[in-house]
CSV table of C-alpha atoms (C1' of nucleotides) in Angstrom, one decimal:
chain,number,residue,atom,x,y,z
A,1,MET,CA,77.5,99.0,105.0
A,2,LYS,CA,80.2,97.0,104.2
A,3,THR,CA,81.6,97.0,100.8
A,4,GLY,CA,80.8,94.6,98.6
A,5,SER,CA,78.0,92.7,100.5
A,6,ILE,CA,74.9,92.1,99.0
A,7,LEU,CA,72.0,94.0,99.2
A,8,SER,CA,69.4,91.8,100.9
A,9,ARG,CA,65.6,91.0,101.6
A,10,ASP,CA,66.0,94.0,104.7
A,11,PHE,CA,67.2,96.5,102.6
A,12,PHE,CA,64.2,96.4,100.3
A,13,ASP,CA,61.7,95.5,102.8
A,14,ARG,CA,61.5,99.5,103.6
A,15,PRO,CA,59.2,102.4,101.8
A,16,ALA,CA,60.4,102.3,97.7
A,17,ASP,CA,61.6,105.9,98.0
A,18,ARG,CA,63.6,105.4,100.5
A,19,VAL,CA,65.2,102.2,98.8
A,20,ALA,CA,65.1,103.9,95.5
A,21,ARG,CA,67.3,107.3,97.2
A,22,GLU,CA,69.8,104.8,98.9
A,23,LEU,CA,70.4,102.3,96.0
A,24,LEU,CA,72.4,105.3,94.0
A,25,GLY,CA,75.7,104.9,94.3
A,26,ALA,CA,75.2,101.0,94.8
A,27,TRP,CA,76.6,98.7,92.4
A,28,LEU,CA,74.2,96.3,90.2
A,29,VAL,CA,76.3,93.3,89.7
A,30,VAL,CA,75.7,90.8,86.4
A,31,PRO,CA,77.6,87.9,86.4
A,32,GLY,CA,79.4,86.6,82.8
A,33,PRO,CA,81.4,83.6,81.8
A,34,GLN,CA,83.7,82.2,83.3
A,35,GLY,CA,83.7,83.9,86.9
A,36,ARG,CA,83.6,87.4,85.0
A,37,SER,CA,81.2,90.0,86.1
A,38,THR,CA,80.5,93.1,85.6
A,39,GLN,CA,79.4,96.2,88.3
A,40,HIS,CA,77.7,99.1,87.0
A,41,VAL,CA,77.0,102.0,89.6
A,42,VAL,CA,73.1,103.1,90.1
A,43,PHE,CA,72.4,106.5,89.1
A,44,GLU,CA,68.8,106.7,88.4
A,45,THR,CA,65.7,105.4,90.0
A,46,GLU,CA,62.1,105.8,90.6
A,47,ALA,CA,60.0,104.8,93.3
A,48,TYR,CA,56.2,103.2,93.1
A,49,LEU,CA,54.8,103.4,96.2
A,50,GLY,CA,51.6,101.0,96.5
A,51,ALA,CA,48.2,100.7,95.7
A,52,HIS,CA,47.7,104.2,96.5
A,53,ASP,CA,50.1,105.2,93.9
A,54,LEU,CA,48.3,105.8,90.8
A,55,ALA,CA,51.4,105.5,88.5
A,56,CYS,CA,52.2,102.1,90.4
A,57,HIS,CA,51.1,99.2,88.4
A,58,GLY,CA,49.6,97.7,91.5
A,59,SER,CA,47.5,100.5,91.7
A,60,LYS,CA,44.7,98.5,89.6
A,61,GLY,CA,44.9,95.3,91.4
A,62,MET,CA,47.0,92.4,91.5
A,63,THR,CA,47.4,91.2,87.4
A,64,LYS,CA,49.5,87.9,86.0
A,65,ARG,CA,51.9,90.5,85.0
A,66,ASN,CA,52.4,92.8,88.2
A,67,ALA,CA,51.9,89.8,90.8
A,68,THR,CA,56.1,90.0,91.3
A,69,MET,CA,55.4,93.2,93.4
A,70,PHE,CA,52.9,92.0,95.7
A,71,GLY,CA,55.7,89.4,96.8
A,72,PRO,CA,58.4,89.6,99.2
A,73,ALA,CA,60.9,92.6,99.3
A,74,GLY,CA,63.9,91.9,97.3
A,75,ARG,CA,63.1,90.1,94.2
A,76,TRP,CA,63.5,91.3,90.4
A,77,TYR,CA,59.9,92.5,88.9
A,78,VAL,CA,60.6,92.6,85.2
A,79,TYR,CA,57.8,93.4,82.3
A,80,LEU,CA,57.8,94.2,79.0
A,81,CYS,CA,56.8,97.9,77.9
A,82,TYR,CA,55.7,99.2,74.3
A,83,GLY,CA,56.1,95.2,73.1
A,84,MET,CA,60.2,95.7,72.8
A,85,HIS,CA,61.6,96.8,76.2
A,86,TRP,CA,62.4,95.2,79.3
A,87,MET,CA,61.9,97.5,82.4
A,88,LEU,CA,64.4,96.2,85.3
A,89,ASN,CA,62.4,96.9,89.0
A,90,ILE,CA,63.1,95.3,92.3
A,91,VAL,CA,60.3,94.5,94.8
A,92,THR,CA,60.1,96.4,97.9
A,93,GLY,CA,57.9,97.0,101.4
A,94,SER,CA,56.0,94.4,102.8
A,95,GLU,CA,54.5,91.1,101.2
A,96,GLY,CA,50.9,92.3,100.3
A,97,VAL,CA,51.9,95.7,99.4
A,98,PRO,CA,52.6,96.6,95.4
A,99,ALA,CA,56.1,98.2,95.5
A,100,ALA,CA,58.9,98.4,93.6
A,101,VAL,CA,61.8,100.6,92.2
A,102,LEU,CA,62.5,101.1,88.6
A,103,ILE,CA,66.3,101.0,87.6
A,104,ARG,CA,66.5,103.7,85.0
A,105,GLY,CA,70.5,104.3,84.8
A,106,VAL,CA,73.2,102.3,85.4
A,107,GLY,CA,77.2,103.0,84.7
A,108,GLU,CA,77.1,104.3,81.3
A,109,HIS,CA,73.5,102.9,80.2
A,110,ALA,CA,70.9,106.0,80.7
A,111,GLY,CA,67.2,104.7,79.8
A,112,PRO,CA,65.6,101.9,81.7
A,113,GLY,CA,65.0,99.8,78.2
A,114,ARG,CA,68.4,100.4,77.1
A,115,LEU,CA,70.5,99.1,80.3
A,116,THR,CA,68.5,96.1,80.4
A,117,LYS,CA,69.2,95.3,76.4
A,118,ALA,CA,72.8,96.2,77.4
A,119,LEU,CA,73.2,93.9,80.4
A,120,GLY,CA,70.8,90.7,78.7
A,121,ILE,CA,68.3,91.0,81.2
A,122,ASP,CA,64.7,90.3,79.9
A,123,GLY,CA,61.3,88.7,81.3
A,124,SER,CA,62.8,85.4,82.2
A,125,PHE,CA,64.2,87.3,85.7
A,126,ASP,CA,60.7,88.1,86.8
A,127,GLY,CA,60.2,86.9,90.2
A,128,ARG,CA,63.8,85.7,90.9
A,129,PRO,CA,65.6,86.9,94.2
A,130,GLY,CA,68.0,89.7,94.3
A,131,ALA,CA,70.7,87.4,95.0
A,132,ARG,CA,73.2,85.7,93.9
A,133,GLN,CA,71.2,82.6,93.4
A,134,GLY,CA,68.8,84.9,91.0
A,135,GLY,CA,71.8,85.9,88.8
A,136,LEU,CA,71.7,89.4,89.5
A,137,TRP,CA,71.8,91.3,92.7
A,138,PHE,CA,73.1,94.6,94.0
A,139,GLU,CA,76.2,95.4,96.2
A,140,ALA,CA,77.1,98.0,98.6
A,141,SER,CA,79.9,100.2,97.1
A,142,GLY,CA,80.9,102.0,99.8
A,143,ILE,CA,80.4,105.4,97.7
A,144,ARG,CA,78.3,107.6,99.3
A,145,VAL,CA,76.2,110.0,97.1
A,146,PRO,CA,75.8,113.5,99.1
A,147,PRO,CA,72.0,114.5,99.1
A,148,ARG,CA,73.3,117.8,97.4
A,149,ARG,CA,74.1,115.9,94.5
A,150,ILE,CA,70.6,114.2,94.0
A,151,LYS,CA,67.9,115.8,92.1
A,152,ARG,CA,64.4,114.7,93.0
A,153,THR,CA,61.9,115.6,89.8
A,154,PRO,CA,58.8,113.7,89.2
A,155,ARG,CA,58.7,110.5,87.7
A,156,ILE,CA,59.2,110.3,83.6
A,157,GLY,CA,55.9,108.4,81.2
A,158,VAL,CA,53.2,108.9,84.2
A,159,ASP,CA,51.6,111.5,83.1
A,160,TYR,CA,48.2,109.7,83.3
A,161,ALA,CA,48.2,109.0,87.2
A,162,GLY,CA,46.7,112.8,87.8
A,163,ASP,CA,48.3,114.3,91.3
A,164,TRP,CA,50.8,111.1,91.6
A,165,ALA,CA,52.4,112.1,88.3
A,166,LYS,CA,54.0,115.2,89.6
A,167,LYS,CA,55.4,113.8,92.7
A,168,PRO,CA,59.3,113.8,93.0
A,169,LEU,CA,59.8,110.1,92.7
A,170,ARG,CA,62.4,110.4,90.4
A,171,PHE,CA,66.1,110.4,91.9
A,172,VAL,CA,69.2,111.2,89.7
A,173,VAL,CA,73.0,111.7,90.5
A,174,ASP,CA,74.4,115.1,89.4
A,175,PRO,CA,75.6,114.1,86.3
A,176,ALA,CA,79.0,116.2,87.2
A,177,HIS,CA,79.5,114.2,90.5
A,178,LEU,CA,78.8,111.0,88.5
A,179,ARG,CA,81.6,111.8,86.4
A,180,THR,CA,84.2,111.6,89.6
A,181,MET,CA,83.3,107.9,90.2
A,182,PRO,CA,84.0,104.6,88.7
A,183,GLN,CA,81.1,103.9,86.3
A,184,SER,CA,81.5,100.1,85.0
A,185,ARG,CA,83.8,97.7,85.7
A,186,ARG,CA,84.8,94.0,85.0
A,187,ARG,CA,86.1,91.9,88.2
A,188,GLU,CA,86.0,88.5,89.2
A,189,SER,CA,83.7,86.7,90.3
B,1,DG,C1',57.2,115.6,67.1
B,2,DC,C1',55.7,110.9,66.4
B,3,DA,C1',55.7,105.9,64.4
B,4,DG,C1',56.9,101.4,66.0
B,5,DT,C1',55.4,97.5,68.4
B,6,DG,C1',53.3,93.6,70.7
B,7,DA,C1',52.0,91.6,75.4
B,8,DT,C1',48.4,92.3,79.0
B,9,DC,C1',44.4,93.5,80.2
B,10,DA,C1',39.3,94.9,80.3
B,11,DT,C1',34.9,94.3,77.8
B,12,DA,C1',31.8,91.5,75.9
C,1,DA,C1',37.5,88.4,69.7
C,2,DT,C1',38.4,93.1,70.3
C,3,DG,C1',40.5,97.1,71.0
C,4,DA,C1',43.2,100.7,73.8
C,5,DT,C1',46.9,101.1,76.4
C,6,DC,C1',51.6,101.1,77.8
C,7,DA,C1',57.1,103.5,84.2
C,8,DC,C1',60.6,103.7,76.1
C,9,DT,C1',63.6,104.6,72.2
C,10,DG,C1',64.6,106.3,67.9
C,11,DC,C1',64.8,109.2,63.9
C,12,DC,C1',62.2,113.1,61.9
DNA sequence: GCAGTGATCATA
DNA sequence: ATGATCACTGCC
């Protein structure tokens, strides 16, 4: 994919584990004042596969909180966890299938709650498109993370999910390899 | 290791 | 109306 192109609905309209894997190395772009933006390389994600995935919010049916997950791919799904941390997800797969990818690490920001705080992302982003118009989007960086540099582990904090808690649906770029790529950069527009 | 924190959801 | 839960973080 061409460097700098915005990842659009087609990219996200696929199984969440595939999207989670391929988001590694992409840029998360956060617009700032006066055309100043920052871009942050994605280095940690988790996939939530759908209604059959007991760790996935959607597995308990649609509620007001998780309704965005059931919508079309490529929108932000943002919710509050433990009363203080905003979690940033991007919806994946077909409309009606509650699947998403949790963004756990970008740039030098590790931890899903810390990155949203650092980047000023909150519940007002829920349901917005992952596009320029939505005020937050992904771009192809041209960085290819070799499969050997990616660790797969069980997802964090989902021990309640039985067998699904053990599935290797967390994707992390090896820290040594991460140091060889640009993490966060300021840029124009 | 565990308290903080408060919206959300199921139950009634 | 009430109580349990929670895709986390920071401090002990």
